[in-house]
């Protein structure tokens, strides 16, 4: 299946970023706006307590499921926002490495942010995404 998403890389900007700087999708694509994916199990309990990378992996698993339920895959994602409850850059990087490795070559534009607190008890990571699908 052909992806609706076109990643745009800029030779005018730094190559240090581990993601494309922009992405487009045609007007005919169906947009999928995903709520923040949280590190919750099927019973609503926070998993991988105290582990930024473990929570990022759980968020990615839940994101994959939400995408599948919407008829999409990771290859249909246009952009992400990764929220990490920490003031330590190392914690942000630990979560980001999981997300980056998951997306691989489909390195969509993304924002990585340290935040004060997230919505569930013991929650350290949340991942928002937008996808576009050609039906």
PDB file of N, CA and C in Angstrom, residues 32-109:
ATOM      1  N   UNK A  32      -6.250  11.214  10.453  1.00  0.00           N
ATOM      2  CA  UNK A  32      -6.504  10.496  11.699  1.00  0.00           C
ATOM      3  C   UNK A  32      -5.771  11.262  12.798  1.00  0.00           C
ATOM      4  N   UNK A  33      -6.529  11.824  13.729  1.00  0.00           N
ATOM      5  CA  UNK A  33      -5.967  12.569  14.848  1.00  0.00           C
ATOM      6  C   UNK A  33      -6.044  11.686  16.085  1.00  0.00           C
ATOM      7  N   UNK A  34      -4.894  11.320  16.606  1.00  0.00           N
ATOM      8  CA  UNK A  34      -4.849  10.393  17.729  1.00  0.00           C
ATOM      9  C   UNK A  34      -4.677  11.127  19.045  1.00  0.00           C
ATOM     10  N   UNK A  35      -5.435  10.709  20.032  1.00  0.00           N
ATOM     11  CA  UNK A  35      -5.243  11.219  21.386  1.00  0.00           C
ATOM     12  C   UNK A  35      -3.866  10.788  21.863  1.00  0.00           C
ATOM     13  N   UNK A  36      -3.370  11.431  22.877  1.00  0.00           N
ATOM     14  CA  UNK A  36      -2.085  11.030  23.417  1.00  0.00           C
ATOM     15  C   UNK A  36      -2.105   9.571  23.836  1.00  0.00           C
ATOM     16  N   UNK A  37      -1.146   8.809  23.313  1.00  0.00           N
ATOM     17  CA  UNK A  37      -1.016   7.400  23.663  1.00  0.00           C
ATOM     18  C   UNK A  37      -0.285   7.321  25.000  1.00  0.00           C
ATOM     19  N   UNK A  38      -0.894   6.624  25.941  1.00  0.00           N
ATOM     20  CA  UNK A  38      -0.373   6.555  27.307  1.00  0.00           C
ATOM     21  C   UNK A  38       0.150   5.154  27.614  1.00  0.00           C
ATOM     22  N   UNK A  39       1.003   5.011  28.613  1.00  0.00           N
ATOM     23  CA  UNK A  39       1.552   3.706  28.982  1.00  0.00           C
ATOM     24  C   UNK A  39       0.619   2.938  29.919  1.00  0.00           C
ATOM     25  N   UNK A  40      -0.584   2.672  29.412  1.00  0.00           N
ATOM     26  CA  UNK A  40      -1.592   1.982  30.223  1.00  0.00           C
ATOM     27  C   UNK A  40      -1.835   0.585  29.671  1.00  0.00           C
ATOM     28  N   UNK A  41      -2.045  -0.382  30.570  1.00  0.00           N
ATOM     29  CA  UNK A  41      -2.407  -1.719  30.122  1.00  0.00           C
ATOM     30  C   UNK A  41      -3.919  -1.788  29.895  1.00  0.00           C
ATOM     31  N   UNK A  42      -4.416  -2.946  29.509  1.00  0.00           N
ATOM     32  CA  UNK A  42      -5.836  -3.112  29.173  1.00  0.00           C
ATOM     33  C   UNK A  42      -6.754  -2.821  30.359  1.00  0.00           C
ATOM     34  N   UNK A  43      -6.219  -2.912  31.571  1.00  0.00           N
ATOM     35  CA  UNK A  43      -7.014  -2.625  32.767  1.00  0.00           C
ATOM     36  C   UNK A  43      -6.872  -1.182  33.230  1.00  0.00           C
ATOM     37  N   UNK A  44      -6.141  -0.358  32.462  1.00  0.00           N
ATOM     38  CA  UNK A  44      -5.976   1.053  32.804  1.00  0.00           C
ATOM     39  C   UNK A  44      -4.896   1.341  33.823  1.00  0.00           C
ATOM     40  N   UNK A  45      -4.035   0.361  34.072  1.00  0.00           N
ATOM     41  CA  UNK A  45      -2.933   0.569  35.013  1.00  0.00           C
ATOM     42  C   UNK A  45      -1.698   1.070  34.272  1.00  0.00           C
ATOM     43  N   UNK A  46      -0.976   1.986  34.884  1.00  0.00           N
ATOM     44  CA  UNK A  46       0.273   2.477  34.311  1.00  0.00           C
ATOM     45  C   UNK A  46       1.321   1.370  34.389  1.00  0.00           C
ATOM     46  N   UNK A  47       1.999   1.116  33.260  1.00  0.00           N
ATOM     47  CA  UNK A  47       3.029   0.080  33.212  1.00  0.00           C
ATOM     48  C   UNK A  47       4.409   0.719  33.228  1.00  0.00           C
ATOM     49  N   UNK A  48       5.422  -0.087  33.475  1.00  0.00           N
ATOM     50  CA  UNK A  48       6.823   0.342  33.467  1.00  0.00           C
ATOM     51  C   UNK A  48       7.051   1.575  34.354  1.00  0.00           C
ATOM     52  N   UNK A  49       6.501   1.539  35.552  1.00  0.00           N
ATOM     53  CA  UNK A  49       6.616   2.664  36.482  1.00  0.00           C
ATOM     54  C   UNK A  49       8.091   2.985  36.718  1.00  0.00           C
ATOM     55  N   UNK A  50       8.435   4.274  36.565  1.00  0.00           N
ATOM     56  CA  UNK A  50       9.797   4.739  36.792  1.00  0.00           C
ATOM     57  C   UNK A  50      10.746   4.536  35.622  1.00  0.00           C
ATOM     58  N   UNK A  51      10.261   3.989  34.508  1.00  0.00           N
ATOM     59  CA  UNK A  51      11.111   3.633  33.364  1.00  0.00           C
ATOM     60  C   UNK A  51      10.661   4.400  32.119  1.00  0.00           C
ATOM     61  N   UNK A  52      11.390   5.449  31.774  1.00  0.00           N
ATOM     62  CA  UNK A  52      11.013   6.287  30.631  1.00  0.00           C
ATOM     63  C   UNK A  52      10.991   5.493  29.325  1.00  0.00           C
ATOM     64  N   UNK A  53      12.014   4.691  29.079  1.00  0.00           N
ATOM     65  CA  UNK A  53      12.063   3.899  27.845  1.00  0.00           C
ATOM     66  C   UNK A  53      10.951   2.846  27.833  1.00  0.00           C
ATOM     67  N   UNK A  54      10.722   2.203  28.958  1.00  0.00           N
ATOM     68  CA  UNK A  54       9.663   1.198  29.042  1.00  0.00           C
ATOM     69  C   UNK A  54       8.294   1.800  28.805  1.00  0.00           C
ATOM     70  N   UNK A  55       8.063   2.985  29.349  1.00  0.00           N
ATOM     71  CA  UNK A  55       6.779   3.648  29.120  1.00  0.00           C
ATOM     72  C   UNK A  55       6.657   4.099  27.669  1.00  0.00           C
ATOM     73  N   UNK A  56       7.754   4.556  27.064  1.00  0.00           N
ATOM     74  CA  UNK A  56       7.706   4.936  25.653  1.00  0.00           C
ATOM     75  C   UNK A  56       7.337   3.729  24.794  1.00  0.00           C
ATOM     76  N   UNK A  57       7.887   2.572  25.109  1.00  0.00           N
ATOM     77  CA  UNK A  57       7.558   1.352  24.358  1.00  0.00           C
ATOM     78  C   UNK A  57       6.077   0.997  24.518  1.00  0.00           C
ATOM     79  N   UNK A  58       5.557   1.137  25.720  1.00  0.00           N
ATOM     80  CA  UNK A  58       4.132   0.867  25.950  1.00  0.00           C
ATOM     81  C   UNK A  58       3.264   1.858  25.186  1.00  0.00           C
ATOM     82  N   UNK A  59       3.673   3.115  25.171  1.00  0.00           N
ATOM     83  CA  UNK A  59       2.935   4.136  24.408  1.00  0.00           C
ATOM     84  C   UNK A  59       2.931   3.795  22.931  1.00  0.00           C
ATOM     85  N   UNK A  60       4.073   3.379  22.406  1.00  0.00           N
ATOM     86  CA  UNK A  60       4.160   3.009  20.993  1.00  0.00           C
ATOM     87  C   UNK A  60       3.238   1.828  20.696  1.00  0.00           C
ATOM     88  N   UNK A  61       3.214   0.834  21.567  1.00  0.00           N
ATOM     89  CA  UNK A  61       2.334  -0.324  21.360  1.00  0.00           C
ATOM     90  C   UNK A  61       0.872   0.120  21.322  1.00  0.00           C
ATOM     91  N   UNK A  62       0.490   1.002  22.234  1.00  0.00           N
ATOM     92  CA  UNK A  62      -0.888   1.497  22.256  1.00  0.00           C
ATOM     93  C   UNK A  62      -1.172   2.389  21.044  1.00  0.00           C
ATOM     94  N   UNK A  63      -0.175   3.155  20.605  1.00  0.00           N
ATOM     95  CA  UNK A  63      -0.320   3.973  19.406  1.00  0.00           C
ATOM     96  C   UNK A  63      -0.549   3.091  18.184  1.00  0.00           C
ATOM     97  N   UNK A  64       0.236   2.021  18.054  1.00  0.00           N
ATOM     98  CA  UNK A  64       0.049   1.075  16.938  1.00  0.00           C
ATOM     99  C   UNK A  64      -1.384   0.530  16.922  1.00  0.00           C
ATOM    100  N   UNK A  65      -1.899   0.194  18.115  1.00  0.00           N
ATOM    101  CA  UNK A  65      -3.255  -0.358  18.181  1.00  0.00           C
ATOM    102  C   UNK A  65      -4.297   0.678  17.799  1.00  0.00           C
ATOM    103  N   UNK A  66      -4.152   1.897  18.291  1.00  0.00           N
ATOM    104  CA  UNK A  66      -5.100   2.964  17.935  1.00  0.00           C
ATOM    105  C   UNK A  66      -5.059   3.234  16.435  1.00  0.00           C
ATOM    106  N   UNK A  67      -3.867   3.222  15.852  1.00  0.00           N
ATOM    107  CA  UNK A  67      -3.747   3.394  14.402  1.00  0.00           C
ATOM    108  C   UNK A  67      -4.448   2.254  13.665  1.00  0.00           C
ATOM    109  N   UNK A  68      -4.206   1.028  14.096  1.00  0.00           N
ATOM    110  CA  UNK A  68      -4.838  -0.129  13.452  1.00  0.00           C
ATOM    111  C   UNK A  68      -6.360  -0.035  13.535  1.00  0.00           C
ATOM    112  N   UNK A  69      -6.866   0.378  14.689  1.00  0.00           N
ATOM    113  CA  UNK A  69      -8.311   0.528  14.856  1.00  0.00           C
ATOM    114  C   UNK A  69      -8.878   1.587  13.919  1.00  0.00           C
ATOM    115  N   UNK A  70      -8.034   2.537  13.509  1.00  0.00           N
ATOM    116  CA  UNK A  70      -8.455   3.599  12.588  1.00  0.00           C
ATOM    117  C   UNK A  70      -8.115   3.261  11.141  1.00  0.00           C
ATOM    118  N   UNK A  71      -7.603   2.055  10.910  1.00  0.00           N
ATOM    119  CA  UNK A  71      -7.262   1.643   9.549  1.00  0.00           C
ATOM    120  C   UNK A  71      -5.948   2.231   9.061  1.00  0.00           C
ATOM    121  N   UNK A  72      -5.008   2.455   9.971  1.00  0.00           N
ATOM    122  CA  UNK A  72      -3.729   3.069   9.629  1.00  0.00           C
ATOM    123  C   UNK A  72      -2.579   2.293  10.271  1.00  0.00           C
ATOM    124  N   UNK A  73      -1.354   2.648   9.871  1.00  0.00           N
ATOM    125  CA  UNK A  73      -0.141   2.060  10.433  1.00  0.00           C
ATOM    126  C   UNK A  73       0.843   3.180  10.773  1.00  0.00           C
ATOM    127  N   UNK A  74       1.958   2.816  11.346  1.00  0.00           N
ATOM    128  CA  UNK A  74       2.990   3.803  11.638  1.00  0.00           C
ATOM    129  C   UNK A  74       3.457   4.527  10.376  1.00  0.00           C
ATOM    130  N   UNK A  75       3.441   3.845   9.230  1.00  0.00           N
ATOM    131  CA  UNK A  75       3.860   4.471   7.975  1.00  0.00           C
ATOM    132  C   UNK A  75       2.912   5.570   7.523  1.00  0.00           C
ATOM    133  N   UNK A  76       1.728   5.635   8.109  1.00  0.00           N
ATOM    134  CA  UNK A  76       0.750   6.675   7.766  1.00  0.00           C
ATOM    135  C   UNK A  76       0.855   7.896   8.674  1.00  0.00           C
ATOM    136  N   UNK A  77       1.720   7.841   9.677  1.00  0.00           N
ATOM    137  CA  UNK A  77       1.857   8.955  10.613  1.00  0.00           C
ATOM    138  C   UNK A  77       2.538  10.130   9.909  1.00  0.00           C
ATOM    139  N   UNK A  78       1.975  11.317  10.111  1.00  0.00           N
ATOM    140  CA  UNK A  78       2.484  12.558   9.524  1.00  0.00           C
ATOM    141  C   UNK A  78       3.395  13.286  10.519  1.00  0.00           C
ATOM    142  N   UNK A  79       3.056  13.256  11.806  1.00  0.00           N
ATOM    143  CA  UNK A  79       3.859  13.941  12.815  1.00  0.00           C
ATOM    144  C   UNK A  79       3.555  13.371  14.193  1.00  0.00           C
ATOM    145  N   UNK A  80       4.498  13.600  15.107  1.00  0.00           N
ATOM    146  CA  UNK A  80       4.292  13.180  16.501  1.00  0.00           C
ATOM    147  C   UNK A  80       4.737  14.275  17.449  1.00  0.00           C
ATOM    148  N   UNK A  81       4.226  14.162  18.652  1.00  0.00           N
ATOM    149  CA  UNK A  81       4.686  14.988  19.767  1.00  0.00           C
ATOM    150  C   UNK A  81       4.907  14.019  20.924  1.00  0.00           C
ATOM    151  N   UNK A  82       6.121  14.020  21.467  1.00  0.00           N
ATOM    152  CA  UNK A  82       6.482  13.123  22.554  1.00  0.00           C
ATOM    153  C   UNK A  82       6.645  13.954  23.821  1.00  0.00           C
ATOM    154  N   UNK A  83       5.821  13.680  24.809  1.00  0.00           N
ATOM    155  CA  UNK A  83       5.829  14.409  26.074  1.00  0.00           C
ATOM    156  C   UNK A  83       6.465  13.522  27.139  1.00  0.00           C
ATOM    157  N   UNK A  84       7.434  14.086  27.861  1.00  0.00           N
ATOM    158  CA  UNK A  84       8.137  13.329  28.894  1.00  0.00           C
ATOM    159  C   UNK A  84       8.119  14.144  30.181  1.00  0.00           C
ATOM    160  N   UNK A  85       7.589  13.552  31.235  1.00  0.00           N
ATOM    161  CA  UNK A  85       7.515  14.237  32.529  1.00  0.00           C
ATOM    162  C   UNK A  85       8.871  14.138  33.220  1.00  0.00           C
ATOM    163  N   UNK A  86       9.726  15.126  32.907  1.00  0.00           N
ATOM    164  CA  UNK A  86      11.046  15.166  33.504  1.00  0.00           C
ATOM    165  C   UNK A  86      11.725  16.485  33.157  1.00  0.00           C
ATOM    166  N   UNK A  87      12.644  16.877  34.006  1.00  0.00           N
ATOM    167  CA  UNK A  87      13.483  18.038  33.702  1.00  0.00           C
ATOM    168  C   UNK A  87      14.881  17.586  33.278  1.00  0.00           C
ATOM    169  N   UNK A  88      15.083  16.277  33.193  1.00  0.00           N
ATOM    170  CA  UNK A  88      16.392  15.731  32.809  1.00  0.00           C
ATOM    171  C   UNK A  88      16.411  15.381  31.323  1.00  0.00           C
ATOM    172  N   UNK A  89      17.357  15.959  30.606  1.00  0.00           N
ATOM    173  CA  UNK A  89      17.475  15.688  29.180  1.00  0.00           C
ATOM    174  C   UNK A  89      17.680  14.188  28.916  1.00  0.00           C
ATOM    175  N   UNK A  90      18.413  13.508  29.763  1.00  0.00           N
ATOM    176  CA  UNK A  90      18.662  12.072  29.581  1.00  0.00           C
ATOM    177  C   UNK A  90      17.356  11.269  29.570  1.00  0.00           C
ATOM    178  N   UNK A  91      16.376  11.677  30.367  1.00  0.00           N
ATOM    179  CA  UNK A  91      15.076  10.993  30.382  1.00  0.00           C
ATOM    180  C   UNK A  91      14.339  11.219  29.064  1.00  0.00           C
ATOM    181  N   UNK A  92      14.408  12.443  28.558  1.00  0.00           N
ATOM    182  CA  UNK A  92      13.780  12.747  27.271  1.00  0.00           C
ATOM    183  C   UNK A  92      14.432  11.916  26.170  1.00  0.00           C
ATOM    184  N   UNK A  93      15.745  11.837  26.184  1.00  0.00           N
ATOM    185  CA  UNK A  93      16.475  11.074  25.177  1.00  0.00           C
ATOM    186  C   UNK A  93      16.130   9.592  25.267  1.00  0.00           C
ATOM    187  N   UNK A  94      16.005   9.052  26.462  1.00  0.00           N
ATOM    188  CA  UNK A  94      15.663   7.631  26.632  1.00  0.00           C
ATOM    189  C   UNK A  94      14.317   7.318  25.985  1.00  0.00           C
ATOM    190  N   UNK A  95      13.341   8.188  26.192  1.00  0.00           N
ATOM    191  CA  UNK A  95      12.025   7.992  25.570  1.00  0.00           C
ATOM    192  C   UNK A  95      12.127   8.190  24.068  1.00  0.00           C
ATOM    193  N   UNK A  96      12.823   9.237  23.639  1.00  0.00           N
ATOM    194  CA  UNK A  96      12.943   9.544  22.218  1.00  0.00           C
ATOM    195  C   UNK A  96      13.603   8.407  21.441  1.00  0.00           C
ATOM    196  N   UNK A  97      14.638   7.784  22.003  1.00  0.00           N
ATOM    197  CA  UNK A  97      15.320   6.706  21.298  1.00  0.00           C
ATOM    198  C   UNK A  97      14.373   5.562  20.964  1.00  0.00           C
ATOM    199  N   UNK A  98      13.441   5.266  21.854  1.00  0.00           N
ATOM    200  CA  UNK A  98      12.454   4.214  21.594  1.00  0.00           C
ATOM    201  C   UNK A  98      11.550   4.624  20.430  1.00  0.00           C
ATOM    202  N   UNK A  99      11.081   5.862  20.462  1.00  0.00           N
ATOM    203  CA  UNK A  99      10.200   6.357  19.400  1.00  0.00           C
ATOM    204  C   UNK A  99      10.950   6.390  18.073  1.00  0.00           C
ATOM    205  N   UNK A 100      12.138   6.963  18.066  1.00  0.00           N
ATOM    206  CA  UNK A 100      12.941   7.052  16.845  1.00  0.00           C
ATOM    207  C   UNK A 100      13.198   5.669  16.258  1.00  0.00           C
ATOM    208  N   UNK A 101      13.603   4.724  17.088  1.00  0.00           N
ATOM    209  CA  UNK A 101      13.883   3.379  16.599  1.00  0.00           C
ATOM    210  C   UNK A 101      12.631   2.699  16.051  1.00  0.00           C
ATOM    211  N   UNK A 102      11.493   2.978  16.647  1.00  0.00           N
ATOM    212  CA  UNK A 102      10.234   2.397  16.175  1.00  0.00           C
ATOM    213  C   UNK A 102       9.892   2.899  14.778  1.00  0.00           C
ATOM    214  N   UNK A 103      10.047   4.185  14.553  1.00  0.00           N
ATOM    215  CA  UNK A 103       9.687   4.755  13.256  1.00  0.00           C
ATOM    216  C   UNK A 103      10.743   4.488  12.179  1.00  0.00           C
ATOM    217  N   UNK A 104      11.972   4.246  12.553  1.00  0.00           N
ATOM    218  CA  UNK A 104      13.020   3.899  11.599  1.00  0.00           C
ATOM    219  C   UNK A 104      13.137   4.907  10.467  1.00  0.00           C
ATOM    220  N   UNK A 105      13.072   4.414   9.229  1.00  0.00           N
ATOM    221  CA  UNK A 105      13.218   5.260   8.046  1.00  0.00           C
ATOM    222  C   UNK A 105      12.056   6.233   7.866  1.00  0.00           C
ATOM    223  N   UNK A 106      10.915   5.924   8.464  1.00  0.00           N
ATOM    224  CA  UNK A 106       9.749   6.829   8.392  1.00  0.00           C
ATOM    225  C   UNK A 106       9.873   7.828   9.552  1.00  0.00           C
ATOM    226  N   UNK A 107      10.898   8.645   9.469  1.00  0.00           N
ATOM    227  CA  UNK A 107      11.273   9.551  10.558  1.00  0.00           C
ATOM    228  C   UNK A 107      10.494  10.860  10.469  1.00  0.00           C
ATOM    229  N   UNK A 108       9.240  10.791  10.877  1.00  0.00           N
ATOM    230  CA  UNK A 108       8.309  11.909  10.743  1.00  0.00           C
ATOM    231  C   UNK A 108       8.731  13.116  11.581  1.00  0.00           C
ATOM    232  N   UNK A 109       8.282  14.316  11.185  1.00  0.00           N
ATOM    233  CA  UNK A 109       8.525  15.487  12.014  1.00  0.00           C
ATOM    234  C   UNK A 109       7.985  15.218  13.424  1.00  0.00           C
TER     235      UNK A 109
END
